[in-house]
Coordinates of C-alpha atoms in Angstrom, one line a residue:
M860 CA -37.1 80.8 -11.4
R861 CA -37.8 77.2 -12.2
T862 CA -35.2 74.6 -13.0
F863 CA -36.9 73.5 -16.2
P864 CA -35.4 76.0 -18.6
L865 CA -32.0 75.6 -16.9
H866 CA -32.1 71.9 -17.4
L867 CA -32.9 72.3 -21.1
L868 CA -30.2 74.9 -21.5
L869 CA -27.6 72.7 -19.9
S870 CA -28.5 69.8 -22.1
L871 CA -28.7 71.9 -25.3
G872 CA -25.5 73.7 -24.3
A873 CA -23.6 70.4 -24.0
L874 CA -24.8 69.2 -27.3
L875 CA -23.9 72.6 -28.9
A876 CA -20.4 72.4 -27.5
L877 CA -19.9 69.0 -29.0
G878 CA -21.7 70.0 -32.3
G879 CA -19.6 73.1 -32.5
Y880 CA -16.3 71.2 -32.6
A881 CA -17.8 68.6 -34.9
S882 CA -18.8 71.3 -37.3
R883 CA -15.4 72.9 -37.2
L884 CA -13.8 69.5 -38.0
G885 CA -16.2 69.1 -41.0
F886 CA -18.2 66.2 -39.4
L887 CA -21.4 68.2 -39.0
P888 CA -23.2 70.9 -41.2
G889 CA -22.9 74.4 -39.7
A890 CA -26.6 74.9 -40.2
W891 CA -27.3 72.3 -37.5
V892 CA -25.3 74.2 -35.0
G893 CA -27.0 77.4 -36.1
A894 CA -30.4 75.8 -35.6
G895 CA -29.3 74.7 -32.1
L896 CA -28.2 78.3 -31.2
G897 CA -31.6 79.6 -32.4
L898 CA -33.3 77.2 -30.0
Y899 CA -30.9 78.2 -27.3
A900 CA -31.9 81.9 -27.8
L901 CA -35.6 81.0 -27.6
L902 CA -35.1 79.2 -24.3
V903 CA -33.2 82.2 -22.9
L904 CA -36.1 84.5 -24.0
W905 CA -38.6 82.1 -22.4
G906 CA -36.5 82.0 -19.2
L907 CA -36.6 85.8 -18.9
R908 CA -40.2 85.4 -17.6
F909 CA -38.6 84.2 -14.3
G910 CA -36.2 87.1 -13.7
G911 CA -34.0 89.6 -15.3
R912 CA -30.7 87.9 -14.4
H913 CA -31.7 85.1 -16.7
A914 CA -30.4 87.5 -19.4
L915 CA -26.9 86.5 -18.4
L916 CA -27.6 83.1 -20.0
G917 CA -27.6 85.0 -23.4
L918 CA -23.8 84.9 -23.1
G919 CA -24.1 81.3 -24.1
L920 CA -24.8 82.5 -27.7
S921 CA -21.1 83.3 -27.9
A922 CA -20.7 79.6 -28.6
Y923 CA -20.7 80.5 -32.2
W924 CA -17.1 81.6 -31.7
F925 CA -16.2 79.5 -28.7
P926 CA -18.3 76.3 -28.5
P927 CA -17.8 75.4 -24.8
M928 CA -19.6 78.7 -23.8
A929 CA -23.0 77.1 -24.6
F930 CA -22.5 74.6 -21.8
L931 CA -20.3 76.7 -19.4
V932 CA -22.6 79.7 -19.1
P933 CA -25.7 77.7 -17.9
L934 CA -23.4 75.6 -15.6
L935 CA -21.8 78.7 -14.0
Y936 CA -25.3 80.2 -13.7
A937 CA -26.5 77.1 -11.8
L938 CA -23.5 77.2 -9.5
L939 CA -23.8 81.0 -8.8
F940 CA -27.6 81.3 -8.4
G941 CA -28.6 77.7 -7.6
R942 CA -28.9 78.4 -3.9
A943 CA -31.9 80.6 -4.7
L944 CA -33.8 77.6 -5.8
R945 CA -36.0 75.4 -3.6
E946 CA -34.2 72.3 -2.0
K947 CA -36.0 69.9 -4.3
E948 CA -35.1 71.9 -7.4
Q949 CA -31.5 72.2 -6.3
A950 CA -31.3 68.4 -5.8
A951 CA -32.7 67.8 -9.3
L952 CA -30.4 70.3 -10.9
Y953 CA -27.2 69.1 -9.2
G954 CA -28.1 65.5 -9.7
W955 CA -28.6 66.2 -13.4
A956 CA -25.2 67.9 -13.5
L957 CA -23.6 64.8 -12.0
V958 CA -25.2 62.5 -14.5
W959 CA -24.3 64.6 -17.5
P960 CA -20.7 63.3 -17.9
A961 CA -22.0 59.8 -18.4
L962 CA -24.7 61.0 -20.8
A963 CA -22.1 63.0 -22.7
L964 CA -20.0 59.8 -23.2
L965 CA -23.1 58.0 -24.5
L966 CA -23.9 60.9 -26.8
V967 CA -20.3 61.2 -28.1
W968 CA -19.6 57.4 -28.6
H969 CA -23.0 56.0 -29.4
V970 CA -25.7 58.5 -30.3
F971 CA -23.7 60.9 -32.4
P972 CA -21.9 58.2 -34.5
T973 CA -25.3 56.7 -35.3
F974 CA -26.6 59.9 -36.7
Y975 CA -23.3 60.7 -38.4
A976 CA -23.2 57.3 -40.1
F977 CA -26.7 57.8 -41.5
Y978 CA -25.5 61.3 -42.7
L979 CA -22.5 59.8 -44.4
S980 CA -24.5 57.0 -46.0
L981 CA -26.4 59.6 -48.1
F982 CA -23.3 60.7 -50.0
E983 CA -21.2 59.3 -52.9
R984 CA -18.0 57.6 -51.7
V985 CA -16.9 59.8 -48.8
N986 CA -13.2 59.4 -48.1
F987 CA -12.6 62.8 -46.3
L988 CA -10.0 63.8 -49.0
R989 CA -12.4 65.5 -51.3
P990 CA -16.0 66.8 -51.2
A991 CA -18.7 64.1 -51.9
A992 CA -21.9 64.6 -53.8
F993 CA -25.3 64.0 -52.2
A994 CA -26.6 60.6 -53.4
G995 CA -29.8 60.2 -51.3
L996 CA -30.6 56.5 -50.8
E997 CA -28.4 55.3 -53.7
N998 CA -26.0 53.4 -51.4
Y999 CA -28.9 51.5 -50.0
R1000 CA -30.2 50.6 -53.5
I1001 CA -26.7 49.3 -54.4
L1002 CA -26.5 47.4 -51.2
L1003 CA -29.7 45.5 -52.0
H1004 CA -28.1 44.2 -55.2
D1005 CA -24.7 43.5 -53.7
P1006 CA -24.1 39.7 -53.6
L1007 CA -21.3 40.1 -51.0
F1008 CA -23.7 41.9 -48.7
W1009 CA -26.1 39.0 -48.9
K1010 CA -23.3 36.6 -48.3
A1011 CA -22.2 38.5 -45.2
L1012 CA -25.8 38.7 -44.0
G1013 CA -26.3 34.9 -44.5
N1014 CA -23.1 34.2 -42.6
T1015 CA -24.0 36.5 -39.8
L1016 CA -27.4 34.9 -39.5
W1017 CA -25.8 31.5 -39.3
Y1018 CA -23.5 32.8 -36.6
V1019 CA -26.5 34.2 -34.6
L1020 CA -28.5 30.9 -35.0
F1021 CA -25.6 28.8 -33.8
T1022 CA -23.7 30.7 -31.2
V1023 CA -26.6 32.3 -29.2
P1024 CA -28.7 29.2 -28.4
V1025 CA -25.8 26.7 -28.3
G1026 CA -23.8 29.0 -26.0
L1027 CA -26.8 29.6 -23.7
F1028 CA -27.6 25.9 -23.6
L1029 CA -24.1 24.9 -22.7
A1030 CA -23.7 27.7 -20.1
T1031 CA -27.0 26.6 -18.4
G1032 CA -25.8 23.0 -18.1
V1033 CA -22.4 24.0 -16.7
A1034 CA -24.0 26.5 -14.3
I1035 CA -26.4 23.9 -13.0
L1036 CA -23.5 21.5 -12.4
L1037 CA -21.4 24.2 -10.7
N1038 CA -24.4 25.1 -8.5
T1039 CA -24.3 21.6 -6.9
Q1040 CA -22.0 20.7 -4.0
V1041 CA -19.0 19.3 -5.9
A1042 CA -15.3 19.3 -4.8
F1043 CA -13.0 22.0 -6.0
L1044 CA -16.0 24.2 -7.0
G1045 CA -13.9 27.4 -7.0
F1046 CA -11.3 25.8 -9.3
Y1047 CA -14.0 24.9 -11.8
R1048 CA -15.5 28.4 -11.7
T1049 CA -12.1 29.9 -12.3
L1050 CA -11.4 27.5 -15.1
Y1051 CA -14.6 28.4 -17.0
F1052 CA -14.1 32.1 -16.5
L1053 CA -10.5 32.3 -17.6
P1054 CA -11.2 32.3 -21.4
Y1055 CA -13.5 35.3 -21.0
I1056 CA -10.9 37.5 -19.3
T1057 CA -8.4 36.5 -22.0
A1058 CA -8.1 39.1 -24.7
L1059 CA -10.1 38.0 -27.7
T1060 CA -7.3 38.7 -30.1
A1061 CA -4.9 36.6 -28.1
A1062 CA -7.4 33.7 -27.8
A1063 CA -8.1 33.8 -31.5
A1064 CA -4.3 33.6 -32.2
V1065 CA -4.0 30.5 -30.1
W1066 CA -7.0 28.9 -31.9
R1067 CA -5.2 29.5 -35.2
W1068 CA -2.6 27.1 -34.0
I1069 CA -5.2 24.7 -32.7
Y1070 CA -6.8 24.7 -36.2
H1071 CA -3.5 24.4 -38.1
P1072 CA -3.8 21.7 -40.8
E1073 CA -0.3 20.3 -40.1
F1074 CA 0.7 21.2 -36.5
G1075 CA -2.7 21.9 -35.0
F1076 CA -3.8 20.2 -31.8
L1077 CA -7.4 19.5 -33.1
N1078 CA -6.2 17.4 -36.0
W1079 CA -3.9 15.5 -33.7
L1080 CA -6.8 14.9 -31.2
L1081 CA -9.3 13.8 -33.8
G1082 CA -6.9 11.9 -35.9
T1083 CA -7.7 14.0 -39.0
P1084 CA -4.2 15.1 -40.2
G1085 CA -4.2 17.6 -43.1
L1086 CA -7.8 18.8 -42.5
D1087 CA -7.7 22.6 -43.1
W1088 CA -10.4 23.8 -40.7
L1089 CA -10.1 27.5 -41.6
N1090 CA -9.9 27.2 -45.4
T1091 CA -12.6 24.6 -46.1
P1092 CA -15.4 26.5 -47.8
K1093 CA -17.8 23.5 -48.0
G1094 CA -21.0 23.7 -46.0
V1095 CA -21.2 21.5 -42.9
F1096 CA -24.7 20.2 -43.9
A1097 CA -23.3 19.3 -47.3
L1098 CA -20.3 17.5 -45.7
L1099 CA -22.6 15.6 -43.3
L1100 CA -25.2 14.6 -45.9
E1101 CA -22.9 13.7 -48.8
P1102 CA -22.4 10.1 -47.5
L1103 CA -26.2 9.7 -47.7
G1104 CA -26.3 10.9 -51.3
V1105 CA -27.9 14.2 -50.5
R1106 CA -26.3 17.4 -51.9
P1107 CA -27.9 20.5 -50.5
Q1108 CA -26.9 23.7 -52.3
G1109 CA -26.5 27.4 -51.5
F1110 CA -27.8 28.6 -48.2
W1111 CA -29.0 25.1 -47.3
A1112 CA -25.5 23.7 -47.6
G1113 CA -25.0 25.4 -44.3
P1114 CA -22.2 27.5 -42.9
S1115 CA -18.8 26.5 -44.2
L1116 CA -16.6 24.3 -42.0
A1117 CA -14.3 27.3 -41.6
F1118 CA -17.1 29.4 -40.2
V1119 CA -18.2 26.7 -37.9
A1120 CA -14.7 26.5 -36.5
I1121 CA -14.9 30.3 -35.8
M1122 CA -18.3 29.8 -34.1
A1123 CA -17.0 27.0 -31.9
M1124 CA -14.1 29.3 -30.8
S1125 CA -16.6 32.1 -30.0
V1126 CA -18.9 29.8 -27.9
W1127 CA -15.8 28.7 -25.9
H1128 CA -14.7 32.3 -25.3
F1129 CA -18.0 33.7 -24.0
L1130 CA -19.1 30.6 -22.1
G1131 CA -17.5 31.7 -18.8
Y1132 CA -19.3 35.0 -18.7
Q1133 CA -22.7 33.3 -19.3
V1134 CA -21.9 30.7 -16.7
V1135 CA -21.1 33.3 -14.0
V1136 CA -24.3 35.3 -14.7
L1137 CA -26.5 32.1 -14.8
L1138 CA -24.8 30.9 -11.6
A1139 CA -25.8 34.1 -9.8
G1140 CA -29.4 33.6 -11.1
L1141 CA -29.4 30.0 -9.8
Q1142 CA -28.2 31.0 -6.4
A1143 CA -30.9 33.6 -6.1
I1144 CA -33.6 30.9 -6.3
P1145 CA -34.7 29.9 -2.7
K1146 CA -33.7 26.3 -1.8
E1147 CA -37.0 25.9 0.0
Y1148 CA -38.7 25.5 -3.4
Y1149 CA -36.5 22.5 -4.3
E1150 CA -36.9 21.0 -0.8
A1151 CA -40.7 21.2 -1.1
A1152 CA -40.5 19.6 -4.6
E1153 CA -38.4 16.7 -3.2
L1154 CA -41.0 16.1 -0.5
D1155 CA -43.6 15.9 -3.2
G1156 CA -41.5 13.3 -5.1
A1157 CA -40.5 15.5 -8.0
S1158 CA -37.7 14.1 -10.2
F1159 CA -34.5 15.9 -11.3
W1160 CA -36.1 17.0 -14.6
Q1161 CA -39.4 18.0 -13.0
K1162 CA -37.6 20.3 -10.5
H1163 CA -35.6 22.0 -13.3
R1164 CA -38.6 22.3 -15.7
L1165 CA -41.1 23.6 -13.1
I1166 CA -38.7 25.6 -10.8
T1167 CA -35.4 26.4 -12.4
W1168 CA -36.4 27.4 -15.9
P1169 CA -39.3 29.7 -14.9
L1170 CA -37.3 31.4 -12.1
L1171 CA -34.2 31.7 -14.2
S1172 CA -36.0 33.2 -17.2
P1173 CA -35.0 36.9 -16.4
T1174 CA -31.3 35.9 -16.5
T1175 CA -31.7 33.8 -19.7
F1176 CA -33.7 36.6 -21.3
F1177 CA -30.9 39.1 -20.4
L1178 CA -28.2 36.8 -21.8
F1179 CA -30.2 36.1 -24.9
T1180 CA -30.7 39.8 -25.7
L1181 CA -27.0 40.6 -25.2
G1182 CA -25.9 37.6 -27.1
L1183 CA -28.1 38.5 -30.1
I1184 CA -26.8 42.0 -30.2
G1185 CA -23.2 40.9 -29.8
A1186 CA -23.5 38.1 -32.4
F1187 CA -24.5 40.6 -35.1
Q1188 CA -21.3 42.6 -34.4
V1189 CA -18.9 39.7 -34.6
F1190 CA -15.6 40.8 -36.1
T1191 CA -12.4 40.3 -34.1
Q1192 CA -12.2 36.5 -34.1
V1193 CA -13.2 36.4 -37.8
Y1194 CA -10.5 38.9 -38.7
V1195 CA -7.7 37.1 -36.7
L1196 CA -8.6 33.6 -37.8
T1197 CA -9.4 34.4 -41.5
P1198 CA -7.9 37.9 -42.3
T1199 CA -9.1 37.7 -46.0
G1200 CA -12.7 36.5 -45.2
G1201 CA -11.9 32.9 -45.9
V1202 CA -12.0 31.0 -49.2
L1203 CA -14.8 32.4 -51.4
Q1204 CA -15.7 34.8 -48.6
D1205 CA -17.2 32.0 -46.7
T1206 CA -16.4 33.7 -43.3
L1207 CA -17.4 37.2 -44.3
T1208 CA -19.8 38.8 -41.8
L1209 CA -21.6 42.2 -41.8
A1210 CA -19.0 43.8 -39.4
F1211 CA -16.1 42.4 -41.4
Y1212 CA -17.6 43.6 -44.7
L1213 CA -18.2 47.1 -43.2
Y1214 CA -14.5 47.1 -42.2
N1215 CA -13.4 46.1 -45.6
K1216 CA -15.4 48.8 -47.4
G1217 CA -14.5 51.5 -44.9
F1218 CA -10.9 50.9 -44.1
R1219 CA -9.6 48.9 -47.0
D1220 CA -11.6 50.4 -49.9
S1221 CA -11.9 53.9 -48.2
D1222 CA -15.6 54.0 -49.1
F1223 CA -17.0 55.3 -45.9
S1224 CA -20.4 56.2 -47.3
Y1225 CA -21.1 52.6 -48.4
A1226 CA -19.6 51.3 -45.1
S1227 CA -22.0 53.6 -43.3
A1228 CA -25.0 52.2 -45.3
I1229 CA -23.9 48.7 -44.1
A1230 CA -23.7 50.0 -40.5
M1231 CA -27.2 51.5 -40.7
V1232 CA -28.7 48.3 -42.1
T1233 CA -27.0 46.3 -39.4
F1234 CA -28.3 48.7 -36.8
L1235 CA -31.9 48.4 -38.1
L1236 CA -31.7 44.6 -38.1
I1237 CA -30.5 44.5 -34.5
L1238 CA -33.1 47.0 -33.5
V1239 CA -36.0 45.2 -35.1
L1240 CA -34.9 41.8 -33.9
T1241 CA -34.5 43.1 -30.4
L1242 CA -37.9 44.7 -30.4
I1243 CA -39.5 41.5 -31.7
Q1244 CA -37.7 39.4 -29.1
R1245 CA -38.8 41.7 -26.3
R1246 CA -42.4 41.5 -27.6
V1247 CA -42.5 37.7 -28.0
L1248 CA -40.2 36.4 -25.2
E1249 CA -40.6 39.0 -22.4
R1250 CA -44.2 37.9 -21.8
R1251 CA -42.8 34.5 -20.7
V1252 CA -40.3 36.0 -18.3
N1253 CA -41.1 35.6 -14.6
Y1254 CA -39.7 38.4 -12.5
E1255 CA -41.3 37.2 -9.3
I1256 CA -39.5 34.8 -7.0

């Protein structure tokens, strides 16, 4: 007997167990589970070539009545007869069995919701209270003509363009400073990391007070009493250029002052995490490189341009990729600071719009369409980023 069919049966059995329960709860068509059981039966027939006792695996077909059987039968078979396998095959089989719980979590919380969201997006106004009619790609057609969707997409793009590069730039500067021999270094590292370990909801609630137009700390500090940071819909470019007589309109007026206030809070919150990761990258660079550069008379900027930036590129690439993905999913700070999406929806983002359609309007099919478009945007941008930027990353020190 080879482990190959048993691996497949364990994988398929776990999926069938999850799919069986999802089908009973109405989240998955029963035909999908039936097709899975058909494939399971074919694998059992194929496995019979290696011995008659493989027929015991046919008991997994009872998963139609009791879903866990599809996974339990191959697992028990492996435990009972696994010793008959060669040592290398046993190691592969048991190793796979240990990895499976983590894979199951990924399948349950990431892979399955993705496919299920796409499934929901193909129906008319799913709200789980009554059957919905199949609508094909109608939700996507409506989405393309929805001005609020374009508003949310524009705001999200502003958020990505501002928070990702600015956050990375500030974190790099702070990490370089902390990498030098300064007094109370541990205190400064703790100080920068504290915001990140603070719950985002609690931090946003504190920033609501900071931005308060009458009692806020920021207006007191800047001497701008009465300035309503979180309810000013005017674009920052328009505000800055108005004294010069220039009045940009629409997208070119820039993100609203309210949204810039939220972006500033986000940069502050995630700065500590980026600093710690960059600091680890900086300390992995051999000091001999800097010493050799100093002997050659290199200046401060030459050392960082020719040594630090190239050798730190894997770390910055990692942070840039995570930052891009996280920025497209911004929700919590927007929801806490501007629960209604701001004046004229000027702080509406894709994740916030998805939440509004799904949980306030109970239109889960349209919300799923927004989720799928957001997923595709992140996927495409991540692939482009890898193709363009990864060539410049230097993995050798």
